[in-house]
Short mmCIF file of C-alpha atoms in Angstrom, two decimals:
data_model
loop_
_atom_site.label_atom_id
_atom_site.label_comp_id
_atom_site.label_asym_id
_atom_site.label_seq_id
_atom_site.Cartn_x
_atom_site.Cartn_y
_atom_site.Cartn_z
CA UNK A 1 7.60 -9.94 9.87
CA UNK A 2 4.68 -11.82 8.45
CA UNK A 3 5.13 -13.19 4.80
CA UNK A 4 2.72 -12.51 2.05
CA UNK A 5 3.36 -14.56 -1.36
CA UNK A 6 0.94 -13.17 -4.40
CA UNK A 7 1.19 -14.79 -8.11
CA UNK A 8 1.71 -14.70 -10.98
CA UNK A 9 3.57 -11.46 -10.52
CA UNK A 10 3.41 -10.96 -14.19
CA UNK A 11 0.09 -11.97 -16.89
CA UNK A 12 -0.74 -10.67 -20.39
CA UNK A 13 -4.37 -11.99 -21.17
CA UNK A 14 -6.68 -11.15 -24.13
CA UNK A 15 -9.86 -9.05 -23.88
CA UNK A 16 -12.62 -10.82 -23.18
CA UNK A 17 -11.11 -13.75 -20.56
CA UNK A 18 -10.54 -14.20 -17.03
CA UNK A 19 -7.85 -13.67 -15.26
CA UNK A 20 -7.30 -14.96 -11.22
CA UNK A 21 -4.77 -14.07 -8.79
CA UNK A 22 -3.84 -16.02 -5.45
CA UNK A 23 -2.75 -14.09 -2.74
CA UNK A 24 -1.47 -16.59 0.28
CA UNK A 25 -0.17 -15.64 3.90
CA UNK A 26 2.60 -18.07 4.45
CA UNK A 27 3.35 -17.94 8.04
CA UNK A 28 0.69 -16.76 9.84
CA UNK A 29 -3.60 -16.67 9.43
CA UNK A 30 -4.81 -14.09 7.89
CA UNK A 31 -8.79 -13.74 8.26
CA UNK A 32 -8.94 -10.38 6.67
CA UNK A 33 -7.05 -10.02 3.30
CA UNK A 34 -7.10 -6.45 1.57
CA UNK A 35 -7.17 -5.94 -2.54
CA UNK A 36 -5.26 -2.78 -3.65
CA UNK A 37 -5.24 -1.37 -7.45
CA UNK A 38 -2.63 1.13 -8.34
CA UNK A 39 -2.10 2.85 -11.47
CA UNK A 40 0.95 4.36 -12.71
CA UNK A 41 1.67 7.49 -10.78
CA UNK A 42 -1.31 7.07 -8.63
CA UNK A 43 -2.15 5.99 -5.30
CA UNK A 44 -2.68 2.83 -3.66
CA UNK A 45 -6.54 2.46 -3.88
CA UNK A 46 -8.10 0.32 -2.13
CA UNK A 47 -10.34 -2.05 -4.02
CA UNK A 48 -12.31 -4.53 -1.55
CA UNK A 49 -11.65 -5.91 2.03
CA UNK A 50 -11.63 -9.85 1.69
CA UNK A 51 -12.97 -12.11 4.99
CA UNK A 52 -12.54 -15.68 5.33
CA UNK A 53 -15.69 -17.51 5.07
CA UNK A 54 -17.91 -14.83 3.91
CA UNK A 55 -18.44 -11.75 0.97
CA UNK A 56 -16.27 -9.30 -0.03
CA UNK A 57 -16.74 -5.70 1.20
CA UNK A 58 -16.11 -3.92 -1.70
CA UNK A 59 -15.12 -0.11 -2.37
CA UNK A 60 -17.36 2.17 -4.19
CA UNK A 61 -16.84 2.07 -7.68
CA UNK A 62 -15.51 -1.37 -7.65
CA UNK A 63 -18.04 -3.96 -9.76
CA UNK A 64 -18.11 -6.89 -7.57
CA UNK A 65 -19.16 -8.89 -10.74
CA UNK A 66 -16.30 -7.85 -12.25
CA UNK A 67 -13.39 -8.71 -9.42
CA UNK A 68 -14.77 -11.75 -7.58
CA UNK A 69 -13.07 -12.28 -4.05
CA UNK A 70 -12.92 -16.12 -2.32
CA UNK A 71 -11.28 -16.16 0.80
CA UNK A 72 -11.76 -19.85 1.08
CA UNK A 73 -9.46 -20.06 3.78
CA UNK A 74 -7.25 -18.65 6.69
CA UNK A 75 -4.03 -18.36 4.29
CA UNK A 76 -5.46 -18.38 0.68
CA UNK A 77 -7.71 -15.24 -0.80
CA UNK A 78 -8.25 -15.06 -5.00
CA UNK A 79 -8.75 -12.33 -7.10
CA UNK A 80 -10.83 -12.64 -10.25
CA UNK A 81 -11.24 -10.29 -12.55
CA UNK A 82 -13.35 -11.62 -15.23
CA UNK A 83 -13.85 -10.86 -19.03
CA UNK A 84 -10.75 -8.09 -18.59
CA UNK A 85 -11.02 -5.29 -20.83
CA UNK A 86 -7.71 -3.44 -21.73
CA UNK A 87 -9.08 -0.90 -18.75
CA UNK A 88 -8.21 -3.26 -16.42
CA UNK A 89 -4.51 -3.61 -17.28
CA UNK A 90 -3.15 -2.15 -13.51
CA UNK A 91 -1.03 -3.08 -10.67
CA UNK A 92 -3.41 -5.75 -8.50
CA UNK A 93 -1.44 -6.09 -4.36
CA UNK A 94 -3.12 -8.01 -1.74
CA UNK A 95 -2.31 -7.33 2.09
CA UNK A 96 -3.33 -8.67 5.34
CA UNK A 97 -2.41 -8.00 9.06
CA UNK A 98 -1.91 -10.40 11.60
CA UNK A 99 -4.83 -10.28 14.22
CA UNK A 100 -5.61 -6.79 15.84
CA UNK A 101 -2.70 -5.28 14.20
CA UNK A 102 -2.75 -2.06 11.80
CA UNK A 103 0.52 -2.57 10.44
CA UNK A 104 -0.35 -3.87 6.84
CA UNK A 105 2.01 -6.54 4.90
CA UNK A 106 2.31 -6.73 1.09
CA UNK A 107 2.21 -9.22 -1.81
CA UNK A 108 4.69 -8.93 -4.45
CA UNK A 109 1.58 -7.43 -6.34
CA UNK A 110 0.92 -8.70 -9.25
CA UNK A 111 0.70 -6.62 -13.39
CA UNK A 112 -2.00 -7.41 -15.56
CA UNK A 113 -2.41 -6.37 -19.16
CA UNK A 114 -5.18 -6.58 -20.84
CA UNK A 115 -4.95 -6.91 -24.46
CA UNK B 1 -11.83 13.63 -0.93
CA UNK B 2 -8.61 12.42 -0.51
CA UNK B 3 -7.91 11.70 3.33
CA UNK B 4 -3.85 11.66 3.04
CA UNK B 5 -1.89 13.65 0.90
CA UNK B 6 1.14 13.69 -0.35
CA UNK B 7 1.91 16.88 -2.14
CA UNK B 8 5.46 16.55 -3.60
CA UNK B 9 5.30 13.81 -6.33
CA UNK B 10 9.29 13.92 -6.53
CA UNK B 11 12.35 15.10 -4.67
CA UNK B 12 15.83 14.86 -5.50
CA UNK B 13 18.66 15.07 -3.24
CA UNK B 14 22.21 14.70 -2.96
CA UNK B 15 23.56 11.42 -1.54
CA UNK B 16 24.61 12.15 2.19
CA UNK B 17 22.38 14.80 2.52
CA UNK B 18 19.23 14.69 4.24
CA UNK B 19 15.48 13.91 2.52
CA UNK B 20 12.52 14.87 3.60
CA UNK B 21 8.71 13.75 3.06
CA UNK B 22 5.86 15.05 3.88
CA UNK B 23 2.63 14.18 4.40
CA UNK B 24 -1.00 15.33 5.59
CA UNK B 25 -4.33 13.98 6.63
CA UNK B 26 -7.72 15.20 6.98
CA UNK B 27 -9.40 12.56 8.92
CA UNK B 28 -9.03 13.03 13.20
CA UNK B 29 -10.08 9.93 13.68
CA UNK B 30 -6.51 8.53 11.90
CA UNK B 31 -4.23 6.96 15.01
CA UNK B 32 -1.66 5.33 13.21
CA UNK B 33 0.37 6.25 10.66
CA UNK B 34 3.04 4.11 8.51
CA UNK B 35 5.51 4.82 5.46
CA UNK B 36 5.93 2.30 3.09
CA UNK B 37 8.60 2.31 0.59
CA UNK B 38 8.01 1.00 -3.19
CA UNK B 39 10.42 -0.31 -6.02
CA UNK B 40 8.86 -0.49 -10.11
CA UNK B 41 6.67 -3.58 -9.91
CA UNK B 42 6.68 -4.74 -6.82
CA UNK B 43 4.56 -4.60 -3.62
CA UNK B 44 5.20 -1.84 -1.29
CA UNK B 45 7.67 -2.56 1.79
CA UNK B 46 6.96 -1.51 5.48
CA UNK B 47 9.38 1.00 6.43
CA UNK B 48 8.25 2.68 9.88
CA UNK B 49 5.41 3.85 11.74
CA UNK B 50 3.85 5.99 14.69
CA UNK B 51 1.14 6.00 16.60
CA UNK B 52 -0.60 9.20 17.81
CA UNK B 53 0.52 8.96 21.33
CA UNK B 54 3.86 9.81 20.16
CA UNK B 55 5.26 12.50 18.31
CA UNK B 56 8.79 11.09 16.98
CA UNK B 57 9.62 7.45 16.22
CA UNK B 58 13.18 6.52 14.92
CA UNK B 59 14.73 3.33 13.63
CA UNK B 60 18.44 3.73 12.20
CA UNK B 61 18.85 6.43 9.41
CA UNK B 62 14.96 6.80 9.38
CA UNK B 63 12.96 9.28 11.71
CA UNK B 64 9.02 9.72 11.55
CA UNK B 65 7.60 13.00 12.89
CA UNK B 66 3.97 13.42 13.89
CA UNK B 67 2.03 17.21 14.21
CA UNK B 68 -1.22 16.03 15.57
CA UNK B 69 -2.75 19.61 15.75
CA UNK B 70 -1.08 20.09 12.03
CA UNK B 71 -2.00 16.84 10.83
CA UNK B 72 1.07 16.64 9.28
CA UNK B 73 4.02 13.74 9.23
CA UNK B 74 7.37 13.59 7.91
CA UNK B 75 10.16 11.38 6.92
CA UNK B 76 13.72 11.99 7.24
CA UNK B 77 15.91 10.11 6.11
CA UNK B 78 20.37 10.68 7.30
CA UNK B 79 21.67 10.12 5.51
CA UNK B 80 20.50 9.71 2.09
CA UNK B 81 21.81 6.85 -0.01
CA UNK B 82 21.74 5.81 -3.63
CA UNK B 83 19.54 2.72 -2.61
CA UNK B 84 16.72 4.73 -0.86
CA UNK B 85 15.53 5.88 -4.44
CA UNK B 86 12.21 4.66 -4.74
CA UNK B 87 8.75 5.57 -4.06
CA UNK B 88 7.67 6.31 -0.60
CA UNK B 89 4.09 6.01 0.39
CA UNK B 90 2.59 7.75 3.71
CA UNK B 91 -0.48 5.97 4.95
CA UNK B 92 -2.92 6.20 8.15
CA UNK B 93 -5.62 3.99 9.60
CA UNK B 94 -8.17 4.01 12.36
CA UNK B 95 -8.05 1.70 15.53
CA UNK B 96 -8.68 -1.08 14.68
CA UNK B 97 -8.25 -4.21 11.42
CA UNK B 98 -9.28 -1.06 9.01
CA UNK B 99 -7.62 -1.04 6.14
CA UNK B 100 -4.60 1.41 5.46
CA UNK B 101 -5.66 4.93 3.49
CA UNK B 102 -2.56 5.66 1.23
CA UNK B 103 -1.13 9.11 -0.10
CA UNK B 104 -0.25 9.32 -4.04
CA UNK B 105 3.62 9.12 -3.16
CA UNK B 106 6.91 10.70 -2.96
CA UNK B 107 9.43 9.59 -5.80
CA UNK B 108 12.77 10.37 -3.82
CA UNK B 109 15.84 10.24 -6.59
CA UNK B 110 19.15 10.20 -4.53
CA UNK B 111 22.04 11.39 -6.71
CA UNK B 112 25.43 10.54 -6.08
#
């Protein structure tokens, strides 16, 4: 199956900064990334789609000021969530597919806390 | 409105025995449908799938069931093991690169 590499697993940040996550398809192209939020004991929820070489499509309810979304390239989409507020402290997991399939594959997801 | 549901947050069963999640959608328009299975902190892991032409898809100890006029799926799993404990997530998407429409979970403990 297709590999998808997300990091830092793991960041403790203060309130107030910014905070960026790489998410990076390893063996294959991925033009569409996806940017899934999950809190404890809740569902996957799905935050913004991410396409290569243009905006975000984000959710509703999702501040695109707040979590900007570069997909810069075929293999490399970023997550920024910028001056984090303890609120923010969740589960972050990108995804992609390879081309015209539905079958979605993970990141290692990465655990922010906001302090 | 929540499109897939998942309406038993846990379930324990005996190892060797069989387990069995549920889940149901709302939306017709849903074509495929995949569980993914979930450790603590770390990013869910494809498990199986089905597609609505078919009602039954199996792949070793792991069956999928699909009720298109229920709108219901299942998972069994025969037998249960010690390392399927985890969190399993049933999801559905439309034709298409649409993204995936996850249920809250399934936390399946299996006891020895």
């Amino acid at each position: 199956g297709a590999v998808v590499s997300q990091h830092p697993s793991r960041v403790i940040c203060k309130s107030g900064t910014s905070v960026k996550i790489e998410c990076r398809s390893l063996d294959f192209q991925a033009t569409t990334m996806f940017w899934y939020r999950q809190f404890p004991k809740q569902s996957l929820m799905l935050m913004a789609t991410s396409n290569e070489g243009s905006k975000a499509t984000y959710e509703q309810g999702v501040e695109k000021d707040k979590f900007l979304i570069n997909h810069a390239s075929l293999t490399l989409s970023t997550l920024t969530v910028t001056s984090a507020h303890p609120e923010d402290s969740s589960f972050y997991i990108c995804s992609a597919s390879l081309a015209g399939g539905s079958r979605l594959f993970f990141g290692e997801g990465s655990r922010l806390t906001v302090l | 409105d929540q499109q897939v549901k998942q309406n038993s947050p846990s379930l324990s069963v005996q190892e060797g025995r069989i387990s069995i999640l549920n889940c149901d959608y709302t939306n017709s328009m849903f074509d495929y449908f995949l569980w993914y299975k979930k450790y603590p902190a770390e990013g869910p892991t494809f498990l199986i799938s089905i597609s609505s032409i078919k009602d039954k898809n199996e792949d070793g100890r792991f069956t999928v069931f699909l009720n298109k006029s229920a709108k219901h799926l299942s998972l069994h799993i025969v037998p249960s093991q010690p390392g399927d404990s985890a969190v399993y997530f049933c999801a559905a998407s439309k034709a298409g690169n649409t993204p995936l429409v996850f249920g809250k979970g399934t936390r399946l403990s299996v006891i020895a």
